[in-house]
Amino acid sequence: MQFPAANQLQTSQHQPKHYGITSPISLALPKEADLVLTQKLCEALKPYAVFEEELELQRRILVLGKLNSLVKEWIREISEKKNLPASLVESVGGKIFTFGSYRLGVHTKGADIDALCVAPRHVERSDFFTSFYEKLKDQEEVKDLRAVEEAFVPVIKLSFDGIEIDILFARLALQTIPESLDLRDDSLLKNLDIRCIRSLNGCRVTDEILHLVPNIENFRLTLRAIKLWAKRHNIYSNILGFLGGVSWAMLVARTCQLYPNAVASTLVHKFFLVFSKWEWPNPVLLKQPEECNLNLQVWDPRVTPSDRYHLMPIITPAYPQQNSTYNVSVSTRTVMMDEFKWGLAITEEIMLNKADWSKLFEAPNFFQKYKHYIVLLASAPTEKPHLEWVGLVESKIRILVGNLEKNEFITLAHVNPQSFPGPKESEKEEFSTMWVIGIVFKKMEGSENLNVDLTYDIQSFTDTVYRQAISSKMFESDMKITAMHVKRKQLHQLLPNLAVHKRRKHSSDGVRLVSDSSLDLSLDGDSSMSVPSPTAAPKTCPLVPAASPPRHSPPAPPSGPSDTQATADAPGGPLEGTKPPTPRPTLSRPSFSGRAVSCSPPSNGNHPKKRPTSPPPEENAKRPRLDEDGRLDAATSGDGMAVGDVGDVGGVGGVATAPVAVPSSDEEMRDSQGEAKVETETKEPNKDEQAATLVPISQRISSTDLSEGPPLPANPIPVVKNSIKLRLSR
């Protein structure tokens, strides 16, 4: 068995003339000053715990060795039960491979390990989730064992001697599994089950990356620095539309190809130089795509129209080639490009000895960057459903960002990947998690007033989440999504003091909280890389939900097909509802009008009139996707709903998004005259709306209106409208 620490790939043998699809930009050798700066970079990284102690590294190798022995032993037992010849049983093999950050050699202290169990053809996937699962259960070192067999990429999760491990399974069309097996061999994919191809993809991508860089050690140190920088600057999250681990690794690998002899300090600087000037959507490729004639769909904008709309394509080097950044939107690309330019400016200072590396890793204060924010809360009454609910909501936030981007009055929607424990609705036990989205509104000319209605954008998003929860049968009563508009000066009343550590003295007009005490959420501030626990028990203030499903009964399962494919929740689609719950006394909240208005479709069955700024998303063919570790992720339909397990939700791909002229956030900050005066409107449901909710769904909507998705549940949940209406003036 081979692991990164024990097996350093030798790159000196058979070096090609150049790496990648182009010639290198520079072959310059490092100077003494470059070596000194590289040593200083290492020292600057140490306080952030990006390096693991040798003792801990050896412990990981020992644990993986035990796991590898268990796999071999289990496969021998299966072979005997299936009456294989004794001579074959002894040589049948089986092996554990690793991928992700551990395989790349850039894992941090306490990080989990992504592993793949490779078995010969006579071992079934059902054996993996039964007899191997039981074998793991019998090991005293194994804790927290759980199988997620229904996931898009099925996995067994466990803690082995205190180390978290995710194990995938792949059954190859081979009689035995040799120790020298190279998973990069494309012929191994022939006649394989699609789930096995998905499981193999992470290892194949990781191994290809390591074979396509000129110097592994320089690549690793550079990648550690870039990953730390991305996390500190809140742009490390595939699921929210930024870049995940495999995407950052490919960008660093491409930089190494362009400067094959450079050391890490130079490579970090060149990374920002190259990608601050990259002309997207030209793709980043580590090698020329190869066609294997295995009829697997690959990223190819010449063939697949939806691929032409990807904004920041970074293409995996292993067949089937995929775009690892299909979630990137106009806003997230704009934010990342701004960060690349800022990183270039800082590293140029460092190269001239005018600044230290610590300046590159300083965390900007997201909560002082914008004037306006949307705060999104997901809550559930108990811990376990809350964790599932948070996972689903987080996987769909990029849909909300896409909706906001299409609003003609919004030029940028920047979601902070870090989540926070949220306020409680009442004194009863409840778990909630909060995300914050920075908003840049369109510049106003003269004395023009701006009336902005975000109700549709929020409602379309909540519809999507609720429908997915119902169709995947994870929905429970009291699972809620709440959204509100908050101005910068009011953020400190919702967020921990440490998160908004630069706040100035502001009046609390428009925000009245029940508790006058500050919110002590026991949260690390900007200096922390860790994501706060969504299940913390903070002192909180009551908060009235703006969008909540009913409390009386959980929804019935859909009566249509059993798969979890998207339903007709594209923008502009009809909304279903029943009688809204009795309104409770509400508290004044930051510039937000929460109203319990049930959304009713028009009586003629047609879609309601759409705002000109919210076109429906383009229809896309289902596409295989990649998660942050390079595994093939769930295919998605055109409306962004993933097909598959909620815990492994896929991404939105190929949505045609018109480019938006986005002024920089610094310009937003400097515009002192543009501090918006925000007025909110509250609208009560009229009699027609209330009456419409009492009419049975079958009488109001023809079956053709929902032709794009499965039928509604027999007792649909009431969809409560999240209304945010703003009046912005000079």
PDB file of C-alpha atoms in Angstrom, residues 393-640:
ATOM      1  CA  VAL A 393     -30.401  24.660   2.662  1.00  0.00           C
ATOM      2  CA  GLU A 394     -26.672  25.335   2.264  1.00  0.00           C
ATOM      3  CA  SER A 395     -26.549  23.282  -0.937  1.00  0.00           C
ATOM      4  CA  LYS A 396     -29.275  25.511  -2.427  1.00  0.00           C
ATOM      5  CA  ILE A 397     -28.020  28.951  -1.328  1.00  0.00           C
ATOM      6  CA  ARG A 398     -26.321  29.334  -4.694  1.00  0.00           C
ATOM      7  CA  ILE A 399     -29.823  29.298  -6.223  1.00  0.00           C
ATOM      8  CA  LEU A 400     -30.760  32.298  -4.076  1.00  0.00           C
ATOM      9  CA  VAL A 401     -27.555  34.057  -5.157  1.00  0.00           C
ATOM     10  CA  GLY A 402     -28.474  33.351  -8.786  1.00  0.00           C
ATOM     11  CA  ASN A 403     -31.963  34.770  -8.237  1.00  0.00           C
ATOM     12  CA  LEU A 404     -30.558  37.922  -6.668  1.00  0.00           C
ATOM     13  CA  GLU A 405     -28.058  38.372  -9.507  1.00  0.00           C
ATOM     14  CA  LYS A 406     -30.914  38.427 -12.009  1.00  0.00           C
ATOM     15  CA  ASN A 407     -32.629  41.268 -10.175  1.00  0.00           C
ATOM     16  CA  GLU A 408     -32.085  44.405 -12.241  1.00  0.00           C
ATOM     17  CA  PHE A 409     -31.392  46.482  -9.124  1.00  0.00           C
ATOM     18  CA  ILE A 410     -28.658  44.206  -7.746  1.00  0.00           C
ATOM     19  CA  THR A 411     -25.143  44.138  -9.138  1.00  0.00           C
ATOM     20  CA  LEU A 412     -23.522  41.733  -6.654  1.00  0.00           C
ATOM     21  CA  ALA A 413     -24.603  39.074  -4.146  1.00  0.00           C
ATOM     22  CA  HIS A 414     -21.682  37.789  -2.031  1.00  0.00           C
ATOM     23  CA  VAL A 415     -22.435  34.898   0.346  1.00  0.00           C
ATOM     24  CA  ASN A 416     -20.064  34.338   3.249  1.00  0.00           C
ATOM     25  CA  PRO A 417     -19.202  30.588   3.343  1.00  0.00           C
ATOM     26  CA  GLN A 418     -18.918  30.746   7.126  1.00  0.00           C
ATOM     27  CA  SER A 419     -22.144  29.977   8.958  1.00  0.00           C
ATOM     28  CA  PHE A 420     -23.150  31.115  12.440  1.00  0.00           C
ATOM     29  CA  PRO A 421     -25.481  29.890  15.173  1.00  0.00           C
ATOM     30  CA  GLY A 422     -28.744  31.741  14.702  1.00  0.00           C
ATOM     31  CA  PRO A 423     -31.168  33.421  17.100  1.00  0.00           C
ATOM     32  CA  LYS A 424     -34.070  31.414  18.450  1.00  0.00           C
ATOM     33  CA  GLU A 425     -37.686  31.987  17.546  1.00  0.00           C
ATOM     34  CA  SER A 426     -38.808  31.531  21.128  1.00  0.00           C
ATOM     35  CA  GLU A 427     -37.690  30.206  24.478  1.00  0.00           C
ATOM     36  CA  LYS A 428     -38.314  26.594  23.457  1.00  0.00           C
ATOM     37  CA  GLU A 429     -35.431  24.367  22.426  1.00  0.00           C
ATOM     38  CA  GLU A 430     -34.495  24.979  18.792  1.00  0.00           C
ATOM     39  CA  PHE A 431     -31.421  24.689  16.607  1.00  0.00           C
ATOM     40  CA  SER A 432     -30.736  27.292  13.953  1.00  0.00           C
ATOM     41  CA  THR A 433     -27.939  28.252  11.576  1.00  0.00           C
ATOM     42  CA  MET A 434     -27.415  31.595   9.886  1.00  0.00           C
ATOM     43  CA  TRP A 435     -25.704  32.686   6.658  1.00  0.00           C
ATOM     44  CA  VAL A 436     -24.996  36.271   5.600  1.00  0.00           C
ATOM     45  CA  ILE A 437     -25.120  37.547   1.999  1.00  0.00           C
ATOM     46  CA  GLY A 438     -23.619  40.938   1.154  1.00  0.00           C
ATOM     47  CA  ILE A 439     -25.628  42.915  -1.418  1.00  0.00           C
ATOM     48  CA  VAL A 440     -24.511  45.715  -3.744  1.00  0.00           C
ATOM     49  CA  PHE A 441     -27.463  47.628  -5.174  1.00  0.00           C
ATOM     50  CA  LYS A 442     -27.443  49.441  -8.482  1.00  0.00           C
ATOM     51  CA  LYS A 443     -26.043  52.947  -8.370  1.00  0.00           C
ATOM     52  CA  MET A 444     -28.804  55.525  -8.272  1.00  0.00           C
ATOM     53  CA  GLU A 445     -28.708  58.620 -10.436  1.00  0.00           C
ATOM     54  CA  GLY A 446     -29.734  62.002  -9.126  1.00  0.00           C
ATOM     55  CA  SER A 447     -32.657  61.909  -6.722  1.00  0.00           C
ATOM     56  CA  GLU A 448     -34.162  58.807  -8.262  1.00  0.00           C
ATOM     57  CA  ASN A 449     -35.873  56.536  -5.738  1.00  0.00           C
ATOM     58  CA  LEU A 450     -35.400  52.817  -6.076  1.00  0.00           C
ATOM     59  CA  ASN A 451     -38.185  50.403  -5.145  1.00  0.00           C
ATOM     60  CA  VAL A 452     -36.698  46.936  -4.840  1.00  0.00           C
ATOM     61  CA  ASP A 453     -38.887  43.888  -4.245  1.00  0.00           C
ATOM     62  CA  LEU A 454     -36.885  40.798  -3.298  1.00  0.00           C
ATOM     63  CA  THR A 455     -39.958  38.774  -2.378  1.00  0.00           C
ATOM     64  CA  TYR A 456     -39.956  36.747  -5.580  1.00  0.00           C
ATOM     65  CA  ASP A 457     -36.218  36.005  -5.357  1.00  0.00           C
ATOM     66  CA  ILE A 458     -36.529  34.709  -1.794  1.00  0.00           C
ATOM     67  CA  GLN A 459     -39.744  32.807  -2.459  1.00  0.00           C
ATOM     68  CA  SER A 460     -38.376  30.977  -5.478  1.00  0.00           C
ATOM     69  CA  PHE A 461     -35.447  29.814  -3.362  1.00  0.00           C
ATOM     70  CA  THR A 462     -37.569  28.623  -0.431  1.00  0.00           C
ATOM     71  CA  ASP A 463     -39.896  26.779  -2.825  1.00  0.00           C
ATOM     72  CA  THR A 464     -36.916  24.894  -4.201  1.00  0.00           C
ATOM     73  CA  VAL A 465     -35.678  23.874  -0.752  1.00  0.00           C
ATOM     74  CA  TYR A 466     -39.068  22.745   0.537  1.00  0.00           C
ATOM     75  CA  ARG A 467     -39.817  20.743  -2.593  1.00  0.00           C
ATOM     76  CA  GLN A 468     -36.467  18.981  -2.385  1.00  0.00           C
ATOM     77  CA  ALA A 469     -37.006  18.207   1.303  1.00  0.00           C
ATOM     78  CA  ILE A 470     -40.440  16.742   0.589  1.00  0.00           C
ATOM     79  CA  SER A 471     -39.398  14.710  -2.445  1.00  0.00           C
ATOM     80  CA  SER A 472     -36.417  13.236  -0.566  1.00  0.00           C
ATOM     81  CA  LYS A 473     -38.675  12.461   2.419  1.00  0.00           C
ATOM     82  CA  MET A 474     -36.495  14.334   4.899  1.00  0.00           C
ATOM     83  CA  PHE A 475     -38.952  17.130   5.687  1.00  0.00           C
ATOM     84  CA  GLU A 476     -40.287  17.417   9.216  1.00  0.00           C
ATOM     85  CA  SER A 477     -42.706  19.899  10.681  1.00  0.00           C
ATOM     86  CA  ASP A 478     -41.120  23.015  12.199  1.00  0.00           C
ATOM     87  CA  MET A 479     -38.280  23.032   9.684  1.00  0.00           C
ATOM     88  CA  LYS A 480     -38.138  26.680   8.661  1.00  0.00           C
ATOM     89  CA  ILE A 481     -36.259  29.095   6.432  1.00  0.00           C
ATOM     90  CA  THR A 482     -36.254  32.771   7.367  1.00  0.00           C
ATOM     91  CA  ALA A 483     -34.761  35.695   5.441  1.00  0.00           C
ATOM     92  CA  MET A 484     -34.361  39.339   6.386  1.00  0.00           C
ATOM     93  CA  HIS A 485     -32.685  42.478   5.113  1.00  0.00           C
ATOM     94  CA  VAL A 486     -30.146  44.004   7.514  1.00  0.00           C
ATOM     95  CA  LYS A 487     -28.058  47.139   7.125  1.00  0.00           C
ATOM     96  CA  ARG A 488     -24.381  47.122   8.036  1.00  0.00           C
ATOM     97  CA  LYS A 489     -24.845  49.185  11.168  1.00  0.00           C
ATOM     98  CA  GLN A 490     -27.402  46.679  12.489  1.00  0.00           C
ATOM     99  CA  LEU A 491     -25.419  43.466  11.925  1.00  0.00           C
ATOM    100  CA  HIS A 492     -23.854  43.492  15.377  1.00  0.00           C
ATOM    101  CA  GLN A 493     -27.276  42.841  16.916  1.00  0.00           C
ATOM    102  CA  LEU A 494     -27.544  39.484  15.127  1.00  0.00           C
ATOM    103  CA  LEU A 495     -23.927  38.362  14.866  1.00  0.00           C
ATOM    104  CA  PRO A 496     -21.351  37.593  17.565  1.00  0.00           C
ATOM    105  CA  ASN A 497     -19.235  40.500  18.756  1.00  0.00           C
ATOM    106  CA  LEU A 498     -16.083  38.795  17.509  1.00  0.00           C
ATOM    107  CA  ALA A 499     -17.493  38.452  14.001  1.00  0.00           C
ATOM    108  CA  VAL A 500     -18.211  42.180  13.717  1.00  0.00           C
ATOM    109  CA  HIS A 501     -15.199  43.331  15.668  1.00  0.00           C
ATOM    110  CA  LYS A 502     -14.797  46.587  13.737  1.00  0.00           C
ATOM    111  CA  ARG A 503     -18.277  47.909  14.255  1.00  0.00           C
ATOM    112  CA  ARG A 504     -18.740  51.551  15.008  1.00  0.00           C
ATOM    113  CA  LYS A 505     -21.200  53.140  17.363  1.00  0.00           C
ATOM    114  CA  HIS A 506     -24.507  53.071  15.581  1.00  0.00           C
ATOM    115  CA  SER A 507     -28.005  53.765  16.618  1.00  0.00           C
ATOM    116  CA  SER A 508     -30.246  50.746  16.871  1.00  0.00           C
ATOM    117  CA  ASP A 509     -33.160  52.357  15.072  1.00  0.00           C
ATOM    118  CA  GLY A 510     -35.317  49.764  13.430  1.00  0.00           C
ATOM    119  CA  VAL A 511     -34.030  46.910  15.575  1.00  0.00           C
ATOM    120  CA  ARG A 512     -35.602  46.111  18.903  1.00  0.00           C
ATOM    121  CA  LEU A 513     -34.529  42.901  20.564  1.00  0.00           C
ATOM    122  CA  VAL A 514     -36.137  41.283  23.563  1.00  0.00           C
ATOM    123  CA  SER A 515     -32.774  40.738  25.274  1.00  0.00           C
ATOM    124  CA  ASP A 516     -30.503  43.727  25.726  1.00  0.00           C
ATOM    125  CA  SER A 517     -27.506  41.530  26.406  1.00  0.00           C
ATOM    126  CA  SER A 518     -25.011  41.080  23.607  1.00  0.00           C
ATOM    127  CA  LEU A 519     -25.045  37.829  21.675  1.00  0.00           C
ATOM    128  CA  ASP A 520     -22.309  35.626  23.075  1.00  0.00           C
ATOM    129  CA  LEU A 521     -22.194  32.841  20.532  1.00  0.00           C
ATOM    130  CA  SER A 522     -18.820  31.411  21.567  1.00  0.00           C
ATOM    131  CA  LEU A 523     -17.535  31.895  18.059  1.00  0.00           C
ATOM    132  CA  ASP A 524     -14.022  32.333  16.778  1.00  0.00           C
ATOM    133  CA  GLY A 525     -13.551  35.610  14.998  1.00  0.00           C
ATOM    134  CA  ASP A 526     -11.804  36.489  11.773  1.00  0.00           C
ATOM    135  CA  SER A 527      -8.598  34.958  13.036  1.00  0.00           C
ATOM    136  CA  SER A 528     -10.162  31.511  13.001  1.00  0.00           C
ATOM    137  CA  MET A 529     -10.359  29.166  10.060  1.00  0.00           C
ATOM    138  CA  SER A 530     -12.854  26.859  11.720  1.00  0.00           C
ATOM    139  CA  VAL A 531     -16.518  26.882  10.850  1.00  0.00           C
ATOM    140  CA  PRO A 532     -18.607  27.436  13.965  1.00  0.00           C
ATOM    141  CA  SER A 533     -20.816  24.639  15.112  1.00  0.00           C
ATOM    142  CA  PRO A 534     -24.415  25.087  14.007  1.00  0.00           C
ATOM    143  CA  THR A 535     -25.572  23.342  17.166  1.00  0.00           C
ATOM    144  CA  ALA A 536     -24.059  25.723  19.694  1.00  0.00           C
ATOM    145  CA  ALA A 537     -26.383  26.901  22.443  1.00  0.00           C
ATOM    146  CA  PRO A 538     -25.988  30.684  22.513  1.00  0.00           C
ATOM    147  CA  LYS A 539     -27.859  33.347  24.382  1.00  0.00           C
ATOM    148  CA  THR A 540     -30.371  34.409  21.808  1.00  0.00           C
ATOM    149  CA  CYS A 541     -33.170  36.768  21.059  1.00  0.00           C
ATOM    150  CA  PRO A 542     -36.616  35.713  19.840  1.00  0.00           C
ATOM    151  CA  LEU A 543     -37.100  36.086  16.141  1.00  0.00           C
ATOM    152  CA  VAL A 544     -40.309  35.807  14.174  1.00  0.00           C
ATOM    153  CA  PRO A 545     -39.966  33.522  11.143  1.00  0.00           C
ATOM    154  CA  ALA A 546     -40.884  34.903   7.769  1.00  0.00           C
ATOM    155  CA  ALA A 547     -41.232  31.592   6.024  1.00  0.00           C
ATOM    156  CA  SER A 548     -42.241  28.430   7.800  1.00  0.00           C
ATOM    157  CA  PRO A 549     -44.061  25.268   6.887  1.00  0.00           C
ATOM    158  CA  PRO A 550     -47.006  24.132   8.984  1.00  0.00           C
ATOM    159  CA  ARG A 551     -46.731  22.829  12.513  1.00  0.00           C
ATOM    160  CA  HIS A 552     -49.818  20.627  12.483  1.00  0.00           C
ATOM    161  CA  SER A 553     -48.603  17.712  10.360  1.00  0.00           C
ATOM    162  CA  PRO A 554     -45.664  16.704   8.186  1.00  0.00           C
ATOM    163  CA  PRO A 555     -46.315  16.588   4.447  1.00  0.00           C
ATOM    164  CA  ALA A 556     -47.344  13.376   2.785  1.00  0.00           C
ATOM    165  CA  PRO A 557     -44.761  11.859   0.462  1.00  0.00           C
ATOM    166  CA  PRO A 558     -45.083  12.719  -3.211  1.00  0.00           C
ATOM    167  CA  SER A 559     -47.474  10.556  -5.118  1.00  0.00           C
ATOM    168  CA  GLY A 560     -45.350  10.702  -8.257  1.00  0.00           C
ATOM    169  CA  PRO A 561     -42.085   8.977  -9.150  1.00  0.00           C
ATOM    170  CA  SER A 562     -39.825   7.973  -6.282  1.00  0.00           C
ATOM    171  CA  ASP A 563     -36.735   9.747  -7.531  1.00  0.00           C
ATOM    172  CA  THR A 564     -35.748  13.134  -6.202  1.00  0.00           C
ATOM    173  CA  GLN A 565     -35.630  14.952  -9.480  1.00  0.00           C
ATOM    174  CA  ALA A 566     -36.533  18.609  -9.534  1.00  0.00           C
ATOM    175  CA  THR A 567     -40.115  19.706  -9.725  1.00  0.00           C
ATOM    176  CA  ALA A 568     -41.656  22.725 -11.378  1.00  0.00           C
ATOM    177  CA  ASP A 569     -39.981  25.294  -9.217  1.00  0.00           C
ATOM    178  CA  ALA A 570     -38.315  27.298 -11.934  1.00  0.00           C
ATOM    179  CA  PRO A 571     -38.758  31.055 -11.517  1.00  0.00           C
ATOM    180  CA  GLY A 572     -42.242  32.075 -12.389  1.00  0.00           C
ATOM    181  CA  GLY A 573     -43.788  28.728 -11.596  1.00  0.00           C
ATOM    182  CA  PRO A 574     -47.052  28.452  -9.648  1.00  0.00           C
ATOM    183  CA  LEU A 575     -46.895  28.295  -5.881  1.00  0.00           C
ATOM    184  CA  GLU A 576     -49.196  26.129  -3.836  1.00  0.00           C
ATOM    185  CA  GLY A 577     -50.610  26.868  -0.425  1.00  0.00           C
ATOM    186  CA  THR A 578     -53.284  26.270   2.145  1.00  0.00           C
ATOM    187  CA  LYS A 579     -54.760  28.563   4.727  1.00  0.00           C
ATOM    188  CA  PRO A 580     -51.955  30.582   6.341  1.00  0.00           C
ATOM    189  CA  PRO A 581     -51.318  30.078  10.042  1.00  0.00           C
ATOM    190  CA  THR A 582     -52.730  32.546  12.504  1.00  0.00           C
ATOM    191  CA  PRO A 583     -50.362  35.525  12.667  1.00  0.00           C
ATOM    192  CA  ARG A 584     -48.545  36.001  15.949  1.00  0.00           C
ATOM    193  CA  PRO A 585     -47.439  39.324  17.416  1.00  0.00           C
ATOM    194  CA  THR A 586     -44.292  40.323  15.562  1.00  0.00           C
ATOM    195  CA  LEU A 587     -41.173  42.109  16.693  1.00  0.00           C
ATOM    196  CA  SER A 588     -39.585  44.919  14.774  1.00  0.00           C
ATOM    197  CA  ARG A 589     -36.586  43.621  12.881  1.00  0.00           C
ATOM    198  CA  PRO A 590     -33.857  45.210  10.779  1.00  0.00           C
ATOM    199  CA  SER A 591     -35.501  46.772   7.758  1.00  0.00           C
ATOM    200  CA  PHE A 592     -37.594  43.691   7.129  1.00  0.00           C
ATOM    201  CA  SER A 593     -41.276  43.120   6.650  1.00  0.00           C
ATOM    202  CA  GLY A 594     -42.233  39.588   7.550  1.00  0.00           C
ATOM    203  CA  ARG A 595     -45.734  38.670   6.508  1.00  0.00           C
ATOM    204  CA  ALA A 596     -47.604  35.394   6.663  1.00  0.00           C
ATOM    205  CA  VAL A 597     -49.072  35.489   3.176  1.00  0.00           C
ATOM    206  CA  SER A 598     -49.942  32.228   1.492  1.00  0.00           C
ATOM    207  CA  CYS A 599     -48.922  32.207  -2.145  1.00  0.00           C
ATOM    208  CA  SER A 600     -51.710  31.231  -4.512  1.00  0.00           C
ATOM    209  CA  PRO A 601     -51.441  30.479  -8.216  1.00  0.00           C
ATOM    210  CA  PRO A 602     -53.716  32.432 -10.557  1.00  0.00           C
ATOM    211  CA  SER A 603     -57.123  30.904 -11.053  1.00  0.00           C
ATOM    212  CA  ASN A 604     -56.651  30.428 -14.801  1.00  0.00           C
ATOM    213  CA  GLY A 605     -53.735  28.069 -14.198  1.00  0.00           C
ATOM    214  CA  ASN A 606     -51.216  30.290 -15.953  1.00  0.00           C
ATOM    215  CA  HIS A 607     -47.939  31.315 -14.445  1.00  0.00           C
ATOM    216  CA  PRO A 608     -48.059  34.633 -12.621  1.00  0.00           C
ATOM    217  CA  LYS A 609     -46.597  37.588 -14.412  1.00  0.00           C
ATOM    218  CA  LYS A 610     -42.825  37.626 -14.015  1.00  0.00           C
ATOM    219  CA  ARG A 611     -40.657  40.584 -13.271  1.00  0.00           C
ATOM    220  CA  PRO A 612     -38.561  41.470 -16.314  1.00  0.00           C
ATOM    221  CA  THR A 613     -35.417  40.912 -14.265  1.00  0.00           C
ATOM    222  CA  SER A 614     -36.103  37.315 -13.261  1.00  0.00           C
ATOM    223  CA  PRO A 615     -36.056  35.163 -16.408  1.00  0.00           C
ATOM    224  CA  PRO A 616     -36.454  31.428 -15.963  1.00  0.00           C
ATOM    225  CA  PRO A 617     -33.179  29.500 -15.949  1.00  0.00           C
ATOM    226  CA  GLU A 618     -32.064  27.764 -19.127  1.00  0.00           C
ATOM    227  CA  GLU A 619     -32.931  24.117 -19.472  1.00  0.00           C
ATOM    228  CA  ASN A 620     -29.870  21.888 -19.185  1.00  0.00           C
ATOM    229  CA  ALA A 621     -29.181  18.257 -19.854  1.00  0.00           C
ATOM    230  CA  LYS A 622     -28.315  16.242 -16.763  1.00  0.00           C
ATOM    231  CA  ARG A 623     -24.587  16.434 -16.219  1.00  0.00           C
ATOM    232  CA  PRO A 624     -22.223  14.507 -13.980  1.00  0.00           C
ATOM    233  CA  ARG A 625     -20.641  16.831 -11.434  1.00  0.00           C
ATOM    234  CA  LEU A 626     -17.660  16.910  -9.123  1.00  0.00           C
ATOM    235  CA  ASP A 627     -17.605  17.576  -5.429  1.00  0.00           C
ATOM    236  CA  GLU A 628     -14.777  19.318  -3.573  1.00  0.00           C
ATOM    237  CA  ASP A 629     -12.616  16.205  -3.496  1.00  0.00           C
ATOM    238  CA  GLY A 630     -12.977  15.475  -7.185  1.00  0.00           C
ATOM    239  CA  ARG A 631     -15.684  12.824  -6.892  1.00  0.00           C
ATOM    240  CA  LEU A 632     -18.437  12.853  -9.471  1.00  0.00           C
ATOM    241  CA  ASP A 633     -21.326  14.686  -7.872  1.00  0.00           C
ATOM    242  CA  ALA A 634     -25.059  14.422  -8.443  1.00  0.00           C
ATOM    243  CA  ALA A 635     -26.442  15.246 -11.850  1.00  0.00           C
ATOM    244  CA  THR A 636     -28.723  18.207 -11.874  1.00  0.00           C
ATOM    245  CA  SER A 637     -31.643  19.344 -13.882  1.00  0.00           C
ATOM    246  CA  GLY A 638     -32.086  22.775 -15.371  1.00  0.00           C
ATOM    247  CA  ASP A 639     -33.696  24.303 -12.324  1.00  0.00           C
ATOM    248  CA  GLY A 640     -30.773  23.444 -10.124  1.00  0.00           C
TER     249      GLY A 640
END
